[in-house]
Coordinates of N, CA, C and O in Angstrom, one line a residue:
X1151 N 35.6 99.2 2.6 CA 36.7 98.6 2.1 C 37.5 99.5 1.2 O 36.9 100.4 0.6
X1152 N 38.9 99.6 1.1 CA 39.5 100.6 0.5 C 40.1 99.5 -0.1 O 40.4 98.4 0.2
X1153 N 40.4 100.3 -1.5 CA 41.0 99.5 -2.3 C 42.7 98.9 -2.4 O 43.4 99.7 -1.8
X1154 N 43.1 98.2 -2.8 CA 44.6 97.7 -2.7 C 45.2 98.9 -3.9 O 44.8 99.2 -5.0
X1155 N 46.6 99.5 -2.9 CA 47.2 99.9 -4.3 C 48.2 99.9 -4.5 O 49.2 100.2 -3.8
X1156 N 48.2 99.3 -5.9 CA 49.7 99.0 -6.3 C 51.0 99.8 -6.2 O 51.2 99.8 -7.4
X1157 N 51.6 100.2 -5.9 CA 53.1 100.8 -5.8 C 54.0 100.3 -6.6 O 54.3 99.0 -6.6
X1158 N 54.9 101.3 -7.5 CA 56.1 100.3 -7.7 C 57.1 101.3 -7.4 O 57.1 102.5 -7.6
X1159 N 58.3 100.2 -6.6 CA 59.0 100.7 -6.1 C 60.4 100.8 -6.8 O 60.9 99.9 -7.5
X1160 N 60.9 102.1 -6.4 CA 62.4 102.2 -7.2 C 63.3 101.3 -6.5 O 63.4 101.1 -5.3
X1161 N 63.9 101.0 -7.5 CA 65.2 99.9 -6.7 C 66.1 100.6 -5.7 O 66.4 101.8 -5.6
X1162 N 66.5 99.7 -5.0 CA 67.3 100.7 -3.5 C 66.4 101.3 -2.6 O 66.8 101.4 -1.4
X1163 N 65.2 101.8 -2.7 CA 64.2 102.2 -1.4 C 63.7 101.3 -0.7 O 63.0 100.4 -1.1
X1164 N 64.2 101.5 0.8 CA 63.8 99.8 1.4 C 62.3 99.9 1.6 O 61.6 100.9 1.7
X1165 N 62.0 98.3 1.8 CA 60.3 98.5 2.4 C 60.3 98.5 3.8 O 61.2 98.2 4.6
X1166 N 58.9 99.2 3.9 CA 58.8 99.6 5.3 C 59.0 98.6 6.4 O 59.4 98.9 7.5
X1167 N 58.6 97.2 6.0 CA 59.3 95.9 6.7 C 60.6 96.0 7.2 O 61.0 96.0 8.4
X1168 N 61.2 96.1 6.0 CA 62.9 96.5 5.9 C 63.4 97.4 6.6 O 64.6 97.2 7.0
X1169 N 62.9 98.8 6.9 CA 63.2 99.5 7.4 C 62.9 99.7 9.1 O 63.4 100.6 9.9
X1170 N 61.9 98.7 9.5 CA 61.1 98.5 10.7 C 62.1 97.5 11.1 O 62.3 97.5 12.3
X1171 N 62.9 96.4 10.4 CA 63.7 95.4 11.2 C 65.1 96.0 11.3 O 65.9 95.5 12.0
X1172 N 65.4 96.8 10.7 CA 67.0 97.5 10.8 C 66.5 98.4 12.0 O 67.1 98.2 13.0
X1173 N 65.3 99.4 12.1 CA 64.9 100.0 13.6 C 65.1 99.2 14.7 O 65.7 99.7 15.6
X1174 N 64.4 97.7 14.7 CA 65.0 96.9 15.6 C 66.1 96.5 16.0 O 66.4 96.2 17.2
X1175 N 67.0 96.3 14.8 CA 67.9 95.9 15.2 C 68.8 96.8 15.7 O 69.7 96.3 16.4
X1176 N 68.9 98.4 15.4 CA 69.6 98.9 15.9 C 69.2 99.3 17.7 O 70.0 99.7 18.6
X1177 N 68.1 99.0 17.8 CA 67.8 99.6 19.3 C 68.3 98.0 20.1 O 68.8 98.2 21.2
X1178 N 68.2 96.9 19.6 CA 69.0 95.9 20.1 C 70.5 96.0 20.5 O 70.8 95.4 21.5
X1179 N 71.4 96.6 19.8 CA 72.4 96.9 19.5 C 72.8 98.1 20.3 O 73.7 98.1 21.2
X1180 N 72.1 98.7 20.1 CA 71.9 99.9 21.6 C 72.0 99.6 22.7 O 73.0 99.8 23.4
X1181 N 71.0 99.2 23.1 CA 70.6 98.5 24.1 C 71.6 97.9 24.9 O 72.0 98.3 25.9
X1182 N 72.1 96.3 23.9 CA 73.5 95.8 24.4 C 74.7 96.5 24.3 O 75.5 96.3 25.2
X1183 N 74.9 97.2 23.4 CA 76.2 98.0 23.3 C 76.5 99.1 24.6 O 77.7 99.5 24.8
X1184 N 75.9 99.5 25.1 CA 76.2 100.1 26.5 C 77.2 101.1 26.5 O 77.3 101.7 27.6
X1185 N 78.2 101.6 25.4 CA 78.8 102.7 25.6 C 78.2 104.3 24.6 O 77.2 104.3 23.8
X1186 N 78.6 104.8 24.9 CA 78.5 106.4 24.8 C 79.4 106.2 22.9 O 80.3 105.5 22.5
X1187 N 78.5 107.3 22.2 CA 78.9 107.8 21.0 C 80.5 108.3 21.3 O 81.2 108.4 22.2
X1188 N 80.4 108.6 19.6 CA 81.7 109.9 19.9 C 81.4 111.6 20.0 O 82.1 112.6 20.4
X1189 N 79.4 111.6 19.4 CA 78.9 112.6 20.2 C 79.0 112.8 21.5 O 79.4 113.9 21.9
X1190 N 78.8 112.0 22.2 CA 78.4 111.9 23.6 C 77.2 111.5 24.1 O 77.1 111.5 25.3
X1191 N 76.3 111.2 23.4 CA 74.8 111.2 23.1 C 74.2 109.8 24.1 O 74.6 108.9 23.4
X1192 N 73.8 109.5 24.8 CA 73.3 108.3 25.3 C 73.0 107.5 24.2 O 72.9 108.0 23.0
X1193 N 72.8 106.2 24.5 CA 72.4 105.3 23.4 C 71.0 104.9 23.0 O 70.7 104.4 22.0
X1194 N 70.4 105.2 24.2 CA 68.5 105.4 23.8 C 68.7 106.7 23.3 O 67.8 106.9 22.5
X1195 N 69.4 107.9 23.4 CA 69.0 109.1 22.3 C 69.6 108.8 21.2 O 68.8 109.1 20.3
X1196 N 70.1 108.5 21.0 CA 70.7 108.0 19.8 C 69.8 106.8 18.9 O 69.8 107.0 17.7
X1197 N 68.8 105.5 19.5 CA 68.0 105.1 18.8 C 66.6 106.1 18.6 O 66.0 106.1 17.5
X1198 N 66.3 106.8 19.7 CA 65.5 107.2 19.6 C 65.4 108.7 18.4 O 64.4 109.2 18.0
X1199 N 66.8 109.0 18.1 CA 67.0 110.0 16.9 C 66.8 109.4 15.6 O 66.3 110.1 14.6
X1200 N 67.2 107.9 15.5 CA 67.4 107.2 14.6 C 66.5 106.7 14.2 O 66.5 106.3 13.1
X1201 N 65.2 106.3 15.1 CA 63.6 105.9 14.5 C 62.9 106.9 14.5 O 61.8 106.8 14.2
X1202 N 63.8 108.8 15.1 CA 62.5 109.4 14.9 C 63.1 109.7 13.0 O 62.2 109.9 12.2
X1203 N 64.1 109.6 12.8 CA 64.8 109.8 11.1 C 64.0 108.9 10.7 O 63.0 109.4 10.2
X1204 N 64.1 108.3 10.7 CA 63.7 106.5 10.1 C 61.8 106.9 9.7 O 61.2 106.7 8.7
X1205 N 61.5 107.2 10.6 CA 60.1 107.7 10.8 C 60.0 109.0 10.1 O 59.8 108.5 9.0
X1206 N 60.0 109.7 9.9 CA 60.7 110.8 9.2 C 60.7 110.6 7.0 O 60.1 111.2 6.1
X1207 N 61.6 109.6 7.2 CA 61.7 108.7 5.6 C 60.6 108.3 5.2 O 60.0 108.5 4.1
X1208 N 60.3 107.6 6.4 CA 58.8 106.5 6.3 C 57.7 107.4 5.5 O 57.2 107.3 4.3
X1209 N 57.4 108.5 6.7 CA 56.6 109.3 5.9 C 56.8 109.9 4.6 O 55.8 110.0 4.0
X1210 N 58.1 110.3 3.9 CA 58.1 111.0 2.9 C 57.6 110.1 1.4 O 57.2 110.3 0.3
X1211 N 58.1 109.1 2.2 CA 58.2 107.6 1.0 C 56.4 107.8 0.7 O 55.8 108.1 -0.3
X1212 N 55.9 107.5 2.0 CA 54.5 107.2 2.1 C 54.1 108.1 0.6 O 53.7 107.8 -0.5
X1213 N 54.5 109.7 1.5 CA 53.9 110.9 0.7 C 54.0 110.6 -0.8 O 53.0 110.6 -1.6
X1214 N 55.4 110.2 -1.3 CA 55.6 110.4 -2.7 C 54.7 108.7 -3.1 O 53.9 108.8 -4.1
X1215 N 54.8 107.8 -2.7 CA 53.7 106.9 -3.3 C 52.4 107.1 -3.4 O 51.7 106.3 -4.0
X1216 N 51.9 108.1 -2.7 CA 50.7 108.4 -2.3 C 50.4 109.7 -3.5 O 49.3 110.0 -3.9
X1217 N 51.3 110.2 -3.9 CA 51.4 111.5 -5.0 C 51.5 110.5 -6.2 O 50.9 110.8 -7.3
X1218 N 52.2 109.1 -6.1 CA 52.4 108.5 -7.5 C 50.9 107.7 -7.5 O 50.5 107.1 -8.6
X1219 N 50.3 107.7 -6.5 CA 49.1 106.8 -6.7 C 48.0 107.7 -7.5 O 47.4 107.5 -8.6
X1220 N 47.9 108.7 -6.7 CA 47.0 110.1 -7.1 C 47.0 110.5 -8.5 O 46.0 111.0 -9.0
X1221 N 48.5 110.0 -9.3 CA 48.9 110.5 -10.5 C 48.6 109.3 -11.2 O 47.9 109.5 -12.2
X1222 N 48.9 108.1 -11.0 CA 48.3 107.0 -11.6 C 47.0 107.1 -12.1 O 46.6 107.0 -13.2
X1223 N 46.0 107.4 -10.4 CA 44.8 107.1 -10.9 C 44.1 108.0 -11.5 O 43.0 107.6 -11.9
X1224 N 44.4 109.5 -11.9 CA 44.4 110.5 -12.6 C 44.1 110.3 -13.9 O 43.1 110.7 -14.6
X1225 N 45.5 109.4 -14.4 CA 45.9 108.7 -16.1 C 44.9 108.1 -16.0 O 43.9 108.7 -16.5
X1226 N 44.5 106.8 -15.5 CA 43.9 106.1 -15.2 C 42.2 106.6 -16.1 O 41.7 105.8 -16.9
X1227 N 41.7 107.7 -15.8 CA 40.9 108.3 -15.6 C 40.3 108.6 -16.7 O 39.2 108.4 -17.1
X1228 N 41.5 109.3 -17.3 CA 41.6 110.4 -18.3 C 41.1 109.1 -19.3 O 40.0 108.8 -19.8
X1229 N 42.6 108.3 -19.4 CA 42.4 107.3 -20.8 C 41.3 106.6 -20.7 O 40.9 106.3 -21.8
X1230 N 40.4 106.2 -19.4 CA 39.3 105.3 -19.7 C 38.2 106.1 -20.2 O 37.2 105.5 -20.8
X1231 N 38.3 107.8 -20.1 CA 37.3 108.6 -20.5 C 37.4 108.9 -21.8 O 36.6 109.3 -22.5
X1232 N 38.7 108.5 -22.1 CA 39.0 108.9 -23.9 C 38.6 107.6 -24.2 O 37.8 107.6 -25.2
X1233 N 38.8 106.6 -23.9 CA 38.6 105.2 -24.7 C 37.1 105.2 -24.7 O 36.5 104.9 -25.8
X1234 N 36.4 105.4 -23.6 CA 34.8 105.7 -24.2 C 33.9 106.4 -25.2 O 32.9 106.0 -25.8
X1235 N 34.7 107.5 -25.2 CA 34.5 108.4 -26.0 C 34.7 108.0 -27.5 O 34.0 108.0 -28.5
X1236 N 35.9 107.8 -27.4 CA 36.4 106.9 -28.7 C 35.2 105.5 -28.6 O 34.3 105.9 -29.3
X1237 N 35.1 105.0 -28.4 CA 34.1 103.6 -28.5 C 33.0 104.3 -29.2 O 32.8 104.3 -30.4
X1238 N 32.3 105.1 -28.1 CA 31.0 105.7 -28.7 C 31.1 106.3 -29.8 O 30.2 105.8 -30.5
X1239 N 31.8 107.3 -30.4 CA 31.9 107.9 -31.6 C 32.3 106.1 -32.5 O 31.4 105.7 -33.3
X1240 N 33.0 105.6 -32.5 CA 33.0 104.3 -33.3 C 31.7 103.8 -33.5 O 31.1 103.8 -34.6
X1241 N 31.0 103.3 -32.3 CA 29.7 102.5 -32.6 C 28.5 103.8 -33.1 O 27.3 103.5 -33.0
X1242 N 28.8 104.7 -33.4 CA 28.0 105.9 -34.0 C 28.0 105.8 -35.9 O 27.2 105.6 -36.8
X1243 N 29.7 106.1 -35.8 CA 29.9 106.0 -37.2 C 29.5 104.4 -37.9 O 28.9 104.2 -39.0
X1244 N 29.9 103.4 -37.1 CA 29.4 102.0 -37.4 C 27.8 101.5 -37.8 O 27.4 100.5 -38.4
X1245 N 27.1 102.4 -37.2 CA 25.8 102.7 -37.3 C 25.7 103.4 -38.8 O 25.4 102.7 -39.8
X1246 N 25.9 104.6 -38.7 CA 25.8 105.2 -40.0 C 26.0 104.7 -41.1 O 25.2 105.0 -42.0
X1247 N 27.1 103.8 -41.3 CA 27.4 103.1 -42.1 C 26.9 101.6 -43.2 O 27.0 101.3 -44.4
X1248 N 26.3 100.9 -41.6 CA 25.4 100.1 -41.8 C 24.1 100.6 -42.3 O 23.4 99.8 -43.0
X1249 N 23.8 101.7 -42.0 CA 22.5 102.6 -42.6 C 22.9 102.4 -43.9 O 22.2 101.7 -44.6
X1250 N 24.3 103.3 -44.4 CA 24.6 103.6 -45.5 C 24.2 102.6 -46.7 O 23.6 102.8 -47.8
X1251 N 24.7 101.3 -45.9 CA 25.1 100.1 -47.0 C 23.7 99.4 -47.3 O 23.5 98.6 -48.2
X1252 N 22.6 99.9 -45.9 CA 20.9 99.0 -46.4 C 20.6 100.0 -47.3 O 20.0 99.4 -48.2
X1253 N 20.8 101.4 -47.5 CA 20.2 102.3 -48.1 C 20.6 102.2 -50.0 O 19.9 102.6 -50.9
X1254 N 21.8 101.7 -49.9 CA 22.8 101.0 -51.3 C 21.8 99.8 -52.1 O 21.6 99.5 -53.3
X1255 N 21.3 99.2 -50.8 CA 21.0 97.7 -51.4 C 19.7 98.0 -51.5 O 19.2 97.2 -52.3
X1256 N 18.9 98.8 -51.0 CA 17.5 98.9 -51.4 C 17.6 99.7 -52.5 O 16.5 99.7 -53.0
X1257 N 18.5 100.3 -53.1 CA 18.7 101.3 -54.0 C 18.0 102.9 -54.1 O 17.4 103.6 -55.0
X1258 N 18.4 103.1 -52.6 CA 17.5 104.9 -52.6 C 18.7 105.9 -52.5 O 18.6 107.0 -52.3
X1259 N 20.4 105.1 -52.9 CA 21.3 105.6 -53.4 C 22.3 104.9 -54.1 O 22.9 103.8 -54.0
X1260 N 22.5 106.0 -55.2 CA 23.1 105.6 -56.4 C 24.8 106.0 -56.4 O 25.5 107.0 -55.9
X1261 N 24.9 105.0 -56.9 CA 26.9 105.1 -57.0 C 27.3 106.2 -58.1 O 28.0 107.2 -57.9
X1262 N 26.8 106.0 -59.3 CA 26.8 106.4 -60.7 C 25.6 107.8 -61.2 O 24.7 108.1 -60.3
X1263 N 25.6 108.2 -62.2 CA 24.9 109.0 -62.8 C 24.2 108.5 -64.0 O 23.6 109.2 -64.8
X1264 N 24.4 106.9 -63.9 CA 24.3 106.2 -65.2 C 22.1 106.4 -65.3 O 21.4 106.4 -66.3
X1265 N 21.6 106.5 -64.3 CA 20.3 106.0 -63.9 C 20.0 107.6 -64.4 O 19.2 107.6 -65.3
X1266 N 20.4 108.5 -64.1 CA 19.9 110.2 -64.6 C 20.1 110.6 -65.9 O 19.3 111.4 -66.4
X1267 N 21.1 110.2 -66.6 CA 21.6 110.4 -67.3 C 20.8 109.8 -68.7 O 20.4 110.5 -69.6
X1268 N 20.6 108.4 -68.5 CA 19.7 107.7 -69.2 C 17.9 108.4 -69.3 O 17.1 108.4 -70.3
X1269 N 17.8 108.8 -68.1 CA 16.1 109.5 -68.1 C 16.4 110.5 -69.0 O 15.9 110.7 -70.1
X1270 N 17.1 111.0 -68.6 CA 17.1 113.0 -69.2 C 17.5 112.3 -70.8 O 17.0 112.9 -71.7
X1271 N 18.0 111.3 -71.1 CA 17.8 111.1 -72.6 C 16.6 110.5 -73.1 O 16.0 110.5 -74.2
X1272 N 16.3 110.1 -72.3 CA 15.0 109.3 -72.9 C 13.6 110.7 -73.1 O 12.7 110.8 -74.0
X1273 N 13.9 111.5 -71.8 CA 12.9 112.6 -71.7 C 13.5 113.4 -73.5 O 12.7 113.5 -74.4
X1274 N 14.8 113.7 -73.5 CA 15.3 114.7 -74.5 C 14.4 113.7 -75.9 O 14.0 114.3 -77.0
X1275 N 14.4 112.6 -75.7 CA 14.1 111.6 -77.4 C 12.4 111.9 -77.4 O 11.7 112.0 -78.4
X1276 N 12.1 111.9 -76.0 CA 10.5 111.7 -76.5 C 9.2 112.8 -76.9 O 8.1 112.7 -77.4
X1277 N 10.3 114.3 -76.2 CA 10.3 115.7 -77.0 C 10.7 115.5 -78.3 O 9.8 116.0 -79.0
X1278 N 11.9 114.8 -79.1 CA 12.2 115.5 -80.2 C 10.9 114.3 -81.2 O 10.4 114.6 -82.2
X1279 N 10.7 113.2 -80.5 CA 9.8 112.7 -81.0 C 8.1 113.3 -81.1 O 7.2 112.9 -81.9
X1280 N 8.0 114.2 -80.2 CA 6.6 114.6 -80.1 C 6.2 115.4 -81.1 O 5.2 115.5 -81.7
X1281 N 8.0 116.4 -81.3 CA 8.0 117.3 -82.1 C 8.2 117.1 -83.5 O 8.2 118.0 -84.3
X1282 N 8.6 115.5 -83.9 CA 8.1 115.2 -85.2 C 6.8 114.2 -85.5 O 7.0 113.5 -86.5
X1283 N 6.1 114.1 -85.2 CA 5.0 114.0 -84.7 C 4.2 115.6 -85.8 O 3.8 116.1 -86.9
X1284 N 4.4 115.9 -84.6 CA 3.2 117.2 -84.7 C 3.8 118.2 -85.7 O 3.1 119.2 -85.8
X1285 N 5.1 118.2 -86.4 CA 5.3 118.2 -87.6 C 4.9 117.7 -88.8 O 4.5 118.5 -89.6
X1286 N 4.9 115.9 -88.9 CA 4.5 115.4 -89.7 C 2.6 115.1 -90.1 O 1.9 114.7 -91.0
X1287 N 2.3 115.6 -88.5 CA 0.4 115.8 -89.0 C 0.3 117.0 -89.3 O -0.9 117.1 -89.5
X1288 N 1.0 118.1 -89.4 CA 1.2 119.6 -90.1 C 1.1 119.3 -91.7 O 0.1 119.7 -92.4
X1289 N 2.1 118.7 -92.0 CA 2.8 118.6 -93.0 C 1.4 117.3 -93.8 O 1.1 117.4 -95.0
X1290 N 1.0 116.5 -93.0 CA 0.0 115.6 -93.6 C -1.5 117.0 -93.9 O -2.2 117.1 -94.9
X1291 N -1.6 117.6 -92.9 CA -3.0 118.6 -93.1 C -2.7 119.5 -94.4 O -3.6 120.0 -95.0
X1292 N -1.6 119.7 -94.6 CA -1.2 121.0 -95.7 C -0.9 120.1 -97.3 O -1.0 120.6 -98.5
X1293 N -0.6 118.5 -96.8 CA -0.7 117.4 -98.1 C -2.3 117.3 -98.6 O -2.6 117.1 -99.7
X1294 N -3.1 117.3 -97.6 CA -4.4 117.0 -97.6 C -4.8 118.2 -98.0 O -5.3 118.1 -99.2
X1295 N -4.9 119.6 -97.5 CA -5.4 121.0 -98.5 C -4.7 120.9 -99.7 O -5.4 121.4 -100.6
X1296 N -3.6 120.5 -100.2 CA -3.0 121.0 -101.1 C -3.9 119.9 -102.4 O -4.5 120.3 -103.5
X1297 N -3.9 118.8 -102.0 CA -4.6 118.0 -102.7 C -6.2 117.4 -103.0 O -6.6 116.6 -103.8
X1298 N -7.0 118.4 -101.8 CA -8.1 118.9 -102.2 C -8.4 119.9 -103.5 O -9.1 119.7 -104.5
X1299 N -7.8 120.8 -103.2 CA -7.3 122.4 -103.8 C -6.6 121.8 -105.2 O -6.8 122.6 -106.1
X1300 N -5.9 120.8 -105.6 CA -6.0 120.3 -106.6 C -6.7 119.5 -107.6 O -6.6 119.4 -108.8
X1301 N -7.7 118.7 -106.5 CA -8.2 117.7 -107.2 C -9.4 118.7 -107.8 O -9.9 118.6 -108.9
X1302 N -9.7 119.6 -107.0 CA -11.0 120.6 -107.1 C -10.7 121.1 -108.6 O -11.4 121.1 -109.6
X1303 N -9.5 121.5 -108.3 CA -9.0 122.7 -109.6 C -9.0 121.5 -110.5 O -8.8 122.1 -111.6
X1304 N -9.1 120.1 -110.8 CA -8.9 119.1 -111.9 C -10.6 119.3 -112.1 O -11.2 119.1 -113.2
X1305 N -11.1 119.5 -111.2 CA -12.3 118.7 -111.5 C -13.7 120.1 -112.3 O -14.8 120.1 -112.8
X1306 N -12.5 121.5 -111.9 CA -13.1 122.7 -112.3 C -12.5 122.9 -114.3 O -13.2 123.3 -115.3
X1307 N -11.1 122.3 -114.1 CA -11.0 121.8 -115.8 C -12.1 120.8 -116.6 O -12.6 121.0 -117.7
X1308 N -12.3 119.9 -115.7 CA -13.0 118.9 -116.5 C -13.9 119.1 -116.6 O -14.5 118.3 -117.3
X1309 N -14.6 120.2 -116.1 CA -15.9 120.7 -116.9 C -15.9 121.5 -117.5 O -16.9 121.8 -118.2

């Protein structure tokens, strides 16, 4: 089966119908008309010049609808191979996306810096806290020698 193909035709180019009943009719006209040109030409050479022209057209017409079909289905081609292409790169990035937005809601990505920013303070508070800390049991061991070392020396007066 070959496919149907559309043609569109420029205004003023007759259809081949059209141009096959004017063939007839002029060999009718021939036929009955029975005199000689002002070539001189008989009147069967004369149709028979005129359907080999005619035939002649036919084919060129053919050729150029046949070049405009070729070029149609060419476009044809091209755009259905870009529009795929285009689709697939869409339903790619659409994918991604939807990745994007489960990956948001489970929270294994962050919008803000508010969640980092908060640790590294809490980390910076619980250093400066360690280090008073271990400051103030310094400072408690050296309250405790100093007030051994005094009580001693009270107790080296009192006798």
């Amino acid at each position: 089966l070959k496919p149907r193909r559309l043609v569109a035709r420029r205004a003023g180019t007759p259809q081949p119908r059209a141009a096959m009943k004017q063939a007839a009719a002029l060999v009718a006209l021939a036929a009955f008309g029975g005199t000689r040109g002002a070539l001189g030409l008989s009147p069967v050479t004369r149709v028979v010049e005129l359907l080999q022209g005619l035939s002649a057209k036919i084919e060129q017409e053919a050729k150029q609808e046949e070049d405009l079909y070729e070029t149609f289905v060419c476009w044809g081609k091209t755009v259905v191979s870009q529009k795929t292409a285009s689709n697939q790169k869409a339903a790619s990035r659409k994918e991604s996306l939807e990745q994007y937005i489960s990956d948001l809601d489970a929270g294994r990505i962050e919008l803000t810096t508010e969640r980092q920013d908060l640790t590294k303070e809490i980390a910076d508070l619980s250093a400066d806290i360690d280090q008073a800390e271990a400051l103030r049991a310094k400072e408690k061991e050296d309250y405790a020698a100093a007030k051994a070392e005094l009580e001693q020396g009270l107790e080296g007066v009192r006798r």
